[in-house]
mmCIF file of C-alpha atoms in Angstrom:
data_model
loop_
_atom_site.group_PDB
_atom_site.id
_atom_site.type_symbol
_atom_site.label_atom_id
_atom_site.label_comp_id
_atom_site.label_asym_id
_atom_site.label_seq_id
_atom_site.Cartn_x
_atom_site.Cartn_y
_atom_site.Cartn_z
ATOM 1 C CA MET A 1 4.958 -14.735 -0.348
ATOM 2 C CA SER A 2 5.684 -13.363 3.255
ATOM 3 C CA THR A 3 4.339 -9.526 4.115
ATOM 4 C CA VAL A 4 6.537 -7.338 6.651
ATOM 5 C CA ASN A 5 5.394 -4.473 7.604
ATOM 6 C CA GLY A 6 2.549 -4.915 5.826
ATOM 7 C CA LYS A 7 4.175 -4.749 2.304
ATOM 8 C CA ALA A 8 4.492 -8.098 0.435
ATOM 9 C CA GLU A 9 8.156 -9.299 0.172
ATOM 10 C CA GLU A 10 9.813 -11.539 -2.691
ATOM 11 C CA PRO A 11 9.826 -14.844 -2.689
ATOM 12 C CA ALA A 12 13.285 -16.477 -1.392
ATOM 13 C CA GLY A 13 15.650 -16.561 -4.402
ATOM 14 C CA ALA A 14 13.167 -14.777 -6.448
ATOM 15 C CA SER A 15 15.855 -11.751 -6.585
ATOM 16 C CA GLY A 16 18.731 -14.203 -7.433
ATOM 17 C CA ARG A 17 20.383 -14.227 -4.138
ATOM 18 C CA ARG A 18 20.094 -17.094 -1.641
ATOM 19 C CA ALA A 19 17.380 -16.733 0.808
ATOM 20 C CA PRO A 20 18.137 -15.989 3.882
ATOM 21 C CA THR A 21 18.731 -18.902 6.558
ATOM 22 C CA VAL A 22 19.082 -18.963 10.644
ATOM 23 C CA ALA A 23 22.831 -18.929 10.302
ATOM 24 C CA ASP A 24 22.377 -15.332 8.973
ATOM 25 C CA PHE A 25 20.508 -13.732 11.973
ATOM 26 C CA THR A 26 22.828 -15.541 14.552
ATOM 27 C CA THR A 27 25.704 -14.244 15.869
ATOM 28 C CA GLY A 28 28.883 -15.696 17.706
ATOM 29 C CA GLN A 29 28.450 -13.392 21.078
ATOM 30 C CA GLU A 30 28.055 -16.182 23.798
ATOM 31 C CA VAL A 31 24.301 -16.098 24.893
ATOM 32 C CA ARG A 32 24.274 -14.536 28.088
ATOM 33 C CA TRP A 33 21.321 -15.421 30.099
ATOM 34 C CA CYS A 34 20.552 -17.624 33.024
ATOM 35 C CA PRO A 35 20.049 -21.381 31.862
ATOM 36 C CA GLY A 36 16.345 -21.939 31.905
ATOM 37 C CA CYS A 37 15.372 -17.828 31.174
ATOM 38 C CA GLY A 38 12.249 -17.147 28.649
ATOM 39 C CA ASP A 39 14.553 -15.040 26.530
ATOM 40 C CA HIS A 40 15.970 -18.367 24.936
ATOM 41 C CA ALA A 41 12.795 -19.507 23.724
ATOM 42 C CA ILE A 42 12.537 -15.844 22.218
ATOM 43 C CA LEU A 43 15.795 -15.695 21.059
ATOM 44 C CA SER A 44 15.100 -18.798 18.967
ATOM 45 C CA THR A 45 12.148 -18.238 17.705
ATOM 46 C CA MET A 46 13.275 -14.481 16.344
ATOM 47 C CA ARG A 47 16.310 -16.945 14.232
ATOM 48 C CA GLY A 48 13.698 -18.578 12.785
ATOM 49 C CA LEU A 49 11.132 -16.165 12.007
ATOM 50 C CA LEU A 50 12.396 -13.736 10.626
ATOM 51 C CA PRO A 51 14.277 -15.770 7.587
ATOM 52 C CA ALA A 52 11.269 -17.320 6.963
ATOM 53 C CA LEU A 53 9.284 -13.335 6.512
ATOM 54 C CA GLY A 54 12.232 -13.402 3.540
ATOM 55 C CA VAL A 55 13.827 -9.864 5.004
ATOM 56 C CA ALA A 56 17.614 -10.186 4.684
ATOM 57 C CA PRO A 57 19.611 -9.335 7.869
ATOM 58 C CA GLU A 58 20.675 -6.055 6.379
ATOM 59 C CA ASN A 59 17.271 -4.558 5.673
ATOM 60 C CA THR A 60 16.247 -5.655 9.729
ATOM 61 C CA VAL A 61 17.526 -3.527 12.696
ATOM 62 C CA VAL A 62 16.434 -4.757 15.978
ATOM 63 C CA VAL A 63 16.168 -1.876 18.961
ATOM 64 C CA SER A 64 16.457 -2.389 22.586
ATOM 65 C CA GLY A 65 16.891 -0.664 25.899
ATOM 66 C CA ILE A 66 18.069 -1.746 29.195
ATOM 67 C CA GLY A 67 17.437 -5.438 31.228
ATOM 68 C CA CYS A 68 18.291 -9.040 30.682
ATOM 69 C CA SER A 69 16.130 -8.836 27.319
ATOM 70 C CA SER A 70 17.449 -6.246 26.162
ATOM 71 C CA ARG A 71 20.323 -8.101 25.210
ATOM 72 C CA LEU A 72 18.852 -9.208 22.442
ATOM 73 C CA PRO A 73 20.276 -7.489 19.864
ATOM 74 C CA TYR A 74 23.812 -8.790 20.245
ATOM 75 C CA TYR A 75 22.927 -12.012 19.696
ATOM 76 C CA LEU A 76 20.757 -11.830 15.606
ATOM 77 C CA ASP A 77 22.941 -10.668 13.508
ATOM 78 C CA THR A 78 21.356 -7.447 11.997
ATOM 79 C CA TYR A 79 21.776 -3.918 12.777
ATOM 80 C CA GLY A 80 20.916 -3.532 16.324
ATOM 81 C CA ILE A 81 21.181 -0.751 18.868
ATOM 82 C CA HIS A 82 21.443 -1.118 22.795
ATOM 83 C CA SER A 83 20.182 2.451 23.357
ATOM 84 C CA ILE A 84 19.011 4.117 26.542
ATOM 85 C CA HIS A 85 16.898 3.040 29.304
ATOM 86 C CA GLY A 86 13.336 3.222 28.237
ATOM 87 C CA ARG A 87 14.112 5.148 24.677
ATOM 88 C CA ALA A 88 14.093 1.652 22.365
ATOM 89 C CA PRO A 89 11.028 3.368 21.083
ATOM 90 C CA SER A 90 12.088 6.520 20.477
ATOM 91 C CA PHE A 91 15.732 5.730 18.791
ATOM 92 C CA ALA A 92 12.987 2.965 16.733
ATOM 93 C CA THR A 93 10.900 5.791 15.322
ATOM 94 C CA GLY A 94 13.594 8.049 13.994
ATOM 95 C CA ILE A 95 14.878 4.991 12.284
ATOM 96 C CA SER A 96 11.547 4.192 11.279
ATOM 97 C CA ILE A 97 10.062 7.246 9.159
ATOM 98 C CA ASN A 98 13.836 7.734 7.509
ATOM 99 C CA ARG A 99 14.061 4.295 6.218
ATOM 100 C CA PRO A 100 10.522 3.260 5.985
ATOM 101 C CA ASP A 101 12.069 0.080 3.499
ATOM 102 C CA LEU A 102 13.500 -1.084 7.109
ATOM 103 C CA SER A 103 11.917 -4.086 8.871
ATOM 104 C CA VAL A 104 12.433 -2.112 12.799
ATOM 105 C CA TRP A 105 11.620 -4.853 16.154
ATOM 106 C CA VAL A 106 11.949 -3.332 19.558
ATOM 107 C CA VAL A 107 12.713 -5.583 22.281
ATOM 108 C CA THR A 108 12.087 -4.734 25.429
ATOM 109 C CA GLY A 109 11.023 -5.950 29.615
ATOM 110 C CA ASP A 110 7.853 -4.489 32.364
ATOM 111 C CA GLY A 111 10.527 -2.628 33.898
ATOM 112 C CA ASP A 112 12.016 -0.665 30.397
ATOM 113 C CA ALA A 113 9.251 -0.552 28.965
ATOM 114 C CA LEU A 114 6.495 0.320 31.583
ATOM 115 C CA ALA A 115 8.528 2.541 34.214
ATOM 116 C CA ILE A 116 11.327 4.888 33.161
ATOM 117 C CA GLY A 117 10.173 4.154 29.520
ATOM 118 C CA GLY A 118 5.954 3.873 29.679
ATOM 119 C CA ASN A 119 6.130 7.827 28.090
ATOM 120 C CA HIS A 120 8.174 6.536 25.108
ATOM 121 C CA LEU A 121 5.961 3.748 24.891
ATOM 122 C CA ILE A 122 2.767 5.214 24.692
ATOM 123 C CA HIS A 123 3.408 7.861 22.463
ATOM 124 C CA ALA A 124 4.792 5.484 19.572
ATOM 125 C CA LEU A 125 1.560 2.955 20.083
ATOM 126 C CA ARG A 126 -0.404 6.225 20.037
ATOM 127 C CA ARG A 127 1.389 7.799 16.797
ATOM 128 C CA ASN A 128 0.963 4.264 14.806
ATOM 129 C CA VAL A 129 4.654 4.368 14.100
ATOM 130 C CA ASN A 130 5.051 0.823 11.832
ATOM 131 C CA LEU A 131 7.760 -0.683 14.958
ATOM 132 C CA LYS A 132 6.899 -4.336 15.928
ATOM 133 C CA ILE A 133 7.271 -4.114 19.751
ATOM 134 C CA LEU A 134 7.914 -7.307 22.171
ATOM 135 C CA LEU A 135 7.495 -6.490 25.535
ATOM 136 C CA LEU A 136 8.855 -9.603 27.538
ATOM 137 C CA ASN A 137 6.871 -9.865 30.950
ATOM 138 C CA ASN A 138 8.168 -12.026 33.645
ATOM 139 C CA GLU A 139 6.449 -9.465 36.325
ATOM 140 C CA ILE A 140 10.137 -8.572 38.157
ATOM 141 C CA TYR A 141 13.023 -6.511 37.891
ATOM 142 C CA GLY A 142 15.683 -9.338 36.099
ATOM 143 C CA LEU A 143 19.217 -7.763 35.696
ATOM 144 C CA THR A 144 19.023 -5.283 39.013
ATOM 145 C CA LYS A 145 18.455 -8.670 40.782
ATOM 146 C CA GLY A 146 14.811 -9.404 41.862
ATOM 147 C CA GLN A 147 12.575 -5.755 42.774
ATOM 148 C CA ALA A 148 9.326 -5.457 41.830
ATOM 149 C CA SER A 149 8.236 -4.441 38.593
ATOM 150 C CA PRO A 150 5.222 -2.445 37.481
ATOM 151 C CA THR A 151 3.396 -5.437 36.458
ATOM 152 C CA SER A 152 4.582 -7.133 39.495
ATOM 153 C CA LYS A 153 1.469 -8.315 41.387
ATOM 154 C CA VAL A 154 0.639 -6.750 45.204
ATOM 155 C CA GLY A 155 2.499 -8.663 47.457
ATOM 156 C CA THR A 156 5.851 -9.214 45.455
ATOM 157 C CA ILE A 157 8.226 -9.392 47.930
ATOM 158 C CA GLY A 158 11.783 -8.244 47.021
ATOM 159 C CA PRO A 159 14.718 -6.271 48.245
ATOM 160 C CA SER A 160 12.843 -2.927 46.895
ATOM 161 C CA SER A 161 9.454 -4.031 49.079
ATOM 162 C CA PRO A 162 10.674 -6.608 51.266
ATOM 163 C CA PHE A 163 6.918 -6.750 53.301
ATOM 164 C CA GLY A 164 5.553 -6.862 49.919
ATOM 165 C CA SER A 165 4.802 -4.585 47.338
ATOM 166 C CA LEU A 166 1.665 -2.342 47.895
ATOM 167 C CA ASP A 167 0.931 -0.636 43.911
ATOM 168 C CA ASN A 168 -1.249 -2.118 41.708
ATOM 169 C CA PRO A 169 0.733 -3.810 38.645
ATOM 170 C CA PHE A 170 -0.192 -2.488 34.689
ATOM 171 C CA ASN A 171 -2.264 -4.458 32.478
ATOM 172 C CA PRO A 172 0.640 -4.792 29.338
ATOM 173 C CA VAL A 173 -1.939 -5.210 26.783
ATOM 174 C CA ALA A 174 -4.597 -3.058 28.837
ATOM 175 C CA LEU A 175 -2.590 -0.095 28.821
ATOM 176 C CA ALA A 176 -1.644 -0.236 25.030
ATOM 177 C CA LEU A 177 -5.211 -0.653 23.969
ATOM 178 C CA GLY A 178 -5.626 1.952 26.450
ATOM 179 C CA ALA A 179 -2.656 4.321 23.705
ATOM 180 C CA GLY A 180 -4.450 3.262 20.726
ATOM 181 C CA ALA A 181 -1.992 0.933 19.878
ATOM 182 C CA THR A 182 -3.674 -0.928 16.314
ATOM 183 C CA PHE A 183 -2.305 -4.023 16.758
ATOM 184 C CA VAL A 184 -2.033 -5.838 20.395
ATOM 185 C CA ALA A 185 -1.334 -9.437 21.422
ATOM 186 C CA ARG A 186 -0.075 -11.497 24.137
ATOM 187 C CA THR A 187 1.262 -14.573 23.641
ATOM 188 C CA ILE A 188 3.725 -17.184 26.353
ATOM 189 C CA ASP A 189 7.843 -17.890 25.798
ATOM 190 C CA SER A 190 6.480 -22.283 26.344
ATOM 191 C CA ASP A 191 4.478 -22.141 22.960
ATOM 192 C CA ARG A 192 6.583 -21.809 20.364
ATOM 193 C CA ARG A 193 4.175 -22.329 17.595
ATOM 194 C CA HIS A 194 1.864 -19.441 19.171
ATOM 195 C CA LEU A 195 4.406 -17.063 19.612
ATOM 196 C CA THR A 196 5.738 -17.921 16.248
ATOM 197 C CA ALA A 197 2.374 -17.137 14.741
ATOM 198 C CA THR A 198 1.255 -14.611 16.847
ATOM 199 C CA LEU A 199 5.360 -12.319 16.303
ATOM 200 C CA THR A 200 4.180 -13.170 12.531
ATOM 201 C CA ALA A 201 0.720 -11.272 12.314
ATOM 202 C CA ALA A 202 2.482 -8.792 14.190
ATOM 203 C CA ALA A 203 5.352 -8.347 11.501
ATOM 204 C CA ALA A 204 2.527 -8.284 8.605
ATOM 205 C CA HIS A 205 1.041 -5.720 10.496
ATOM 206 C CA LYS A 206 1.461 -1.847 9.103
ATOM 207 C CA GLY A 207 1.927 0.460 11.884
ATOM 208 C CA ALA A 208 2.710 -0.336 15.786
ATOM 209 C CA ALA A 209 2.428 -3.730 16.881
ATOM 210 C CA LEU A 210 2.997 -4.560 20.302
ATOM 211 C CA VAL A 211 3.375 -8.203 21.794
ATOM 212 C CA GLU A 212 3.715 -8.945 25.327
ATOM 213 C CA ILE A 213 5.270 -12.379 26.080
ATOM 214 C CA ARG A 214 4.389 -13.793 29.373
ATOM 215 C CA GLN A 215 7.434 -15.873 30.472
ATOM 216 C CA GLY A 216 9.183 -16.997 33.740
ATOM 217 C CA CYS A 217 12.418 -15.625 35.552
ATOM 218 C CA PRO A 218 14.217 -18.858 36.443
ATOM 219 C CA THR A 219 16.288 -16.926 39.002
ATOM 220 C CA PHE A 220 14.177 -14.271 40.681
ATOM 221 C CA SER A 221 10.566 -15.302 39.244
ATOM 222 C CA ALA A 222 7.175 -13.225 40.371
ATOM 223 C CA ILE A 223 5.338 -15.705 38.248
ATOM 224 C CA PRO A 224 4.098 -19.009 40.749
ATOM 225 C CA ARG A 225 3.410 -21.276 37.296
ATOM 226 C CA GLN A 226 7.146 -20.557 36.497
ATOM 227 C CA GLY A 227 8.101 -21.770 39.899
ATOM 228 C CA GLY A 228 11.548 -19.615 40.810
ATOM 229 C CA ARG A 229 13.701 -18.967 43.661
ATOM 230 C CA GLY A 230 16.255 -15.987 44.566
ATOM 231 C CA ALA A 231 14.699 -12.854 46.438
ATOM 232 C CA ALA A 232 11.136 -12.301 44.664
ATOM 233 C CA GLN A 233 8.478 -14.592 45.493
ATOM 234 C CA ALA A 234 4.821 -13.813 45.295
ATOM 235 C CA ALA A 235 2.814 -13.264 47.769
ATOM 236 C CA PRO A 236 2.065 -15.405 50.868
ATOM 237 C CA ALA A 237 -2.053 -14.004 50.504
ATOM 238 C CA GLU A 238 -5.043 -14.978 48.554
ATOM 239 C CA PRO A 239 -5.246 -15.562 44.923
ATOM 240 C CA ASP A 240 -5.883 -12.749 42.972
ATOM 241 C CA ASN A 241 -8.953 -14.445 41.367
ATOM 242 C CA PRO A 242 -9.711 -16.678 44.315
ATOM 243 C CA GLY A 243 -13.292 -17.466 42.588
ATOM 244 C CA ALA A 244 -11.659 -17.611 38.952
ATOM 245 C CA PRO A 245 -12.289 -21.436 37.470
ATOM 246 C CA GLU A 246 -8.915 -23.471 36.863
ATOM 247 C CA HIS A 247 -7.891 -23.715 33.178
ATOM 248 C CA GLY A 248 -4.969 -24.404 30.730
ATOM 249 C CA PRO A 249 -4.424 -20.981 28.316
ATOM 250 C CA ILE A 250 -7.393 -19.603 26.810
ATOM 251 C CA ARG A 251 -6.281 -18.766 22.959
ATOM 252 C CA LEU A 252 -8.058 -16.045 21.088
ATOM 253 C CA SER A 253 -9.175 -17.475 17.303
ATOM 254 C CA PRO A 254 -10.947 -14.867 15.131
ATOM 255 C CA GLY A 255 -14.347 -16.002 14.110
ATOM 256 C CA LEU A 256 -14.315 -18.660 17.168
ATOM 257 C CA PRO A 257 -16.374 -18.646 20.596
ATOM 258 C CA ILE A 258 -14.182 -18.212 23.461
ATOM 259 C CA VAL A 259 -13.793 -21.294 25.548
ATOM 260 C CA PHE A 260 -11.798 -22.867 27.510
ATOM 261 C CA GLY A 261 -11.748 -25.554 30.158
ATOM 262 C CA SER A 262 -10.647 -29.375 29.572
ATOM 263 C CA ASN A 263 -14.034 -29.466 28.406
ATOM 264 C CA GLU A 264 -14.712 -26.042 26.799
ATOM 265 C CA GLN A 265 -17.433 -25.960 29.813
ATOM 266 C CA TRP A 266 -16.431 -22.106 30.882
ATOM 267 C CA GLY A 267 -16.800 -19.165 27.964
ATOM 268 C CA VAL A 268 -16.260 -15.844 28.300
ATOM 269 C CA ILE A 269 -20.597 -14.131 27.668
ATOM 270 C CA ARG A 270 -21.868 -10.893 27.166
ATOM 271 C CA ASP A 271 -24.081 -9.676 29.235
ATOM 272 C CA PRO A 272 -26.693 -7.852 26.472
ATOM 273 C CA SER A 273 -28.453 -5.495 29.252
ATOM 274 C CA THR A 274 -24.804 -4.010 30.275
ATOM 275 C CA GLY A 275 -22.254 -5.046 27.197
ATOM 276 C CA GLU A 276 -19.909 -6.573 29.869
ATOM 277 C CA LEU A 277 -18.114 -9.556 29.676
ATOM 278 C CA GLY A 278 -18.034 -12.223 32.378
ATOM 279 C CA ILE A 279 -17.380 -15.818 32.868
ATOM 280 C CA GLY A 280 -20.377 -18.209 32.189
ATOM 281 C CA HIS A 281 -20.841 -21.516 31.238
ATOM 282 C CA GLY A 282 -19.293 -22.728 27.299
ATOM 283 C CA GLY A 283 -22.920 -23.809 25.957
ATOM 284 C CA ASP A 284 -24.453 -20.213 27.091
ATOM 285 C CA SER A 285 -25.854 -18.711 23.851
ATOM 286 C CA ARG A 286 -24.260 -15.310 25.285
ATOM 287 C CA VAL A 287 -20.659 -17.029 24.573
ATOM 288 C CA VAL A 288 -18.683 -13.843 22.635
ATOM 289 C CA VAL A 289 -17.418 -15.024 19.041
ATOM 290 C CA HIS A 290 -13.768 -13.523 19.301
ATOM 291 C CA ASP A 291 -13.247 -10.595 16.437
ATOM 292 C CA PRO A 292 -9.925 -8.307 16.607
ATOM 293 C CA GLY A 293 -10.667 -6.353 13.392
ATOM 294 C CA THR A 294 -13.453 -4.380 16.011
ATOM 295 C CA GLN A 295 -12.421 -1.018 15.234
ATOM 296 C CA ASN A 296 -14.004 0.355 18.602
ATOM 297 C CA SER A 297 -11.670 -1.124 20.938
ATOM 298 C CA THR A 298 -13.643 -1.630 23.716
ATOM 299 C CA TYR A 299 -14.566 -4.774 23.471
ATOM 300 C CA ALA A 300 -10.637 -5.682 23.551
ATOM 301 C CA TYR A 301 -10.175 -3.646 26.229
ATOM 302 C CA ALA A 302 -12.759 -5.153 28.149
ATOM 303 C CA LEU A 303 -11.811 -8.319 27.603
ATOM 304 C CA ALA A 304 -8.065 -7.482 28.461
ATOM 305 C CA ARG A 305 -9.084 -6.642 32.128
ATOM 306 C CA LEU A 306 -11.305 -9.529 32.403
ATOM 307 C CA ALA A 307 -8.458 -11.562 33.501
ATOM 308 C CA GLU A 308 -7.753 -9.102 36.392
ATOM 309 C CA THR A 309 -11.271 -10.002 37.614
ATOM 310 C CA SER A 310 -12.368 -13.169 36.434
ATOM 311 C CA LEU A 311 -9.766 -15.649 35.556
ATOM 312 C CA ALA A 312 -6.185 -17.288 36.539
ATOM 313 C CA GLU A 313 -4.162 -16.238 33.705
ATOM 314 C CA PRO A 314 -4.578 -14.051 30.936
ATOM 315 C CA PRO A 315 -6.143 -15.535 27.273
ATOM 316 C CA ILE A 316 -3.222 -15.521 24.656
ATOM 317 C CA GLY A 317 -3.870 -14.727 20.717
ATOM 318 C CA VAL A 318 -4.186 -10.915 19.128
ATOM 319 C CA TYR A 319 -6.606 -8.940 21.055
ATOM 320 C CA ARG A 320 -6.953 -5.641 18.576
ATOM 321 C CA SER A 321 -5.838 -6.088 14.677
ATOM 322 C CA VAL A 322 -7.385 -2.543 12.907
ATOM 323 C CA SER A 323 -6.020 -0.943 9.835
ATOM 324 C CA GLN A 324 -4.839 2.317 10.014
ATOM 325 C CA PRO A 325 -2.468 5.133 8.271
ATOM 326 C CA SER A 326 0.429 4.735 9.901
ATOM 327 C CA PHE A 327 3.178 7.678 11.420
ATOM 328 C CA ASP A 328 5.186 6.717 9.002
ATOM 329 C CA GLN A 329 3.178 7.051 6.198
ATOM 330 C CA LEU A 330 1.807 10.525 6.690
ATOM 331 C CA TYR A 331 4.944 11.712 7.513
ATOM 332 C CA GLN A 332 6.257 10.567 4.060
ATOM 333 C CA GLU A 333 3.250 11.579 2.376
ATOM 334 C CA ARG A 334 4.092 15.042 4.517
ATOM 335 C CA LEU A 335 7.373 15.584 2.945
ATOM 336 C CA ALA A 336 6.586 14.884 -0.250
ATOM 337 C CA THR A 337 4.553 17.762 -0.518
ATOM 338 C CA ALA A 338 7.147 20.156 1.440
ATOM 339 C CA ARG A 339 10.418 18.968 -0.927
ATOM 340 C CA PRO A 340 8.351 21.634 -4.033
ATOM 341 C CA GLY A 341 7.855 24.852 -2.023
ATOM 342 C CA GLY A 342 12.498 24.730 -2.328
ATOM 343 C CA ARG A 343 15.141 25.282 0.329
ATOM 344 C CA GLY A 344 13.486 28.471 1.658
ATOM 345 C CA ASP A 345 15.090 31.343 3.669
ATOM 346 C CA LEU A 346 16.283 30.527 7.276
ATOM 347 C CA GLY A 347 16.004 34.695 8.113
ATOM 348 C CA THR A 348 12.182 34.480 6.652
ATOM 349 C CA LEU A 349 11.063 31.655 8.743
ATOM 350 C CA LEU A 350 12.061 32.680 12.086
ATOM 351 C CA LYS A 351 10.577 35.907 11.521
ATOM 352 C CA GLY A 352 7.736 33.821 10.832
ATOM 353 C CA THR A 353 4.282 35.585 9.754
ATOM 354 C CA ASP A 354 3.266 37.213 12.883
ATOM 355 C CA SER A 355 5.909 39.626 13.692
ATOM 356 C CA TRP A 356 6.097 43.068 14.563
ATOM 357 C CA VAL A 357 8.793 45.307 15.650
ATOM 358 C CA HIS A 358 7.846 47.672 19.300
ATOM 359 C CA ALA A 359 8.511 51.533 18.481
ATOM 360 C CA GLY A 360 9.508 52.581 22.134
#
């Protein structure tokens, strides 16, 4: 039995209807992304994930904003809205609170979500609206041809920053944690198994779930590990973290120590005197055992910021997963208490309980 939006779903076929398949979630639309784009892997993963969740296509809604990533609703045979730039969380909020029976997903990019859409994103997370938000982060504006985005590294060269960008980038995971999101995770497009597991965990969460998916843009990439060509280039300067140890992906697993390196020779340690996180030897007794269920988000936030100073690549996995009442649940409870009062009177409503007549 699978779980979607925190609710148990019937096993496939239990209701007598045919279990959904990948074909049921596939449209006849031509996929119009560049060859090698990470969006292809994410689309393929979603087509495999959604039928596995046991939710019918007609009970699934995918909402997007503007950008390369926001074309994804065209290629999933569900209900979908290709909405206004940056406003996908607002559209999705309206759908979710009025149709709590639906599985509502938001697909957005680093520019769409964190520039013009930053206001809408943080409030959807703060309210804990029951949305699954996929933030596809390639650290560049791809659709508009290679401008520096809110997640581009300092010094990124592009049409809007020919001498290199000056502003510090957003850390999407840290931003989401700061907004109070109850589920925050990071994964990568090139690891299908990890991507699927992370999205499955997000789907099971009741409340706002944000998943940052790091990927490369093969045309305008600003992520050196993915290569790339075109207008945008990584800054020709020193590495962000010159003292960071070389390592592969750091995987966060609940209940396991955070160790990494070819021989697990490195680990994330906590200074007992200050509580701060840092990098030490993998055998150090101070190595942190990962716990995404910690209610206080201080630990998850410190872990998210660690990549900015001490790591070559940010850790992937679930940073935080805690249970709190969703906005949808509270909204429905409020409606239930409001209905017995009847239709009411518009004039009385407008007059209110604290009005007076000024006798000139």
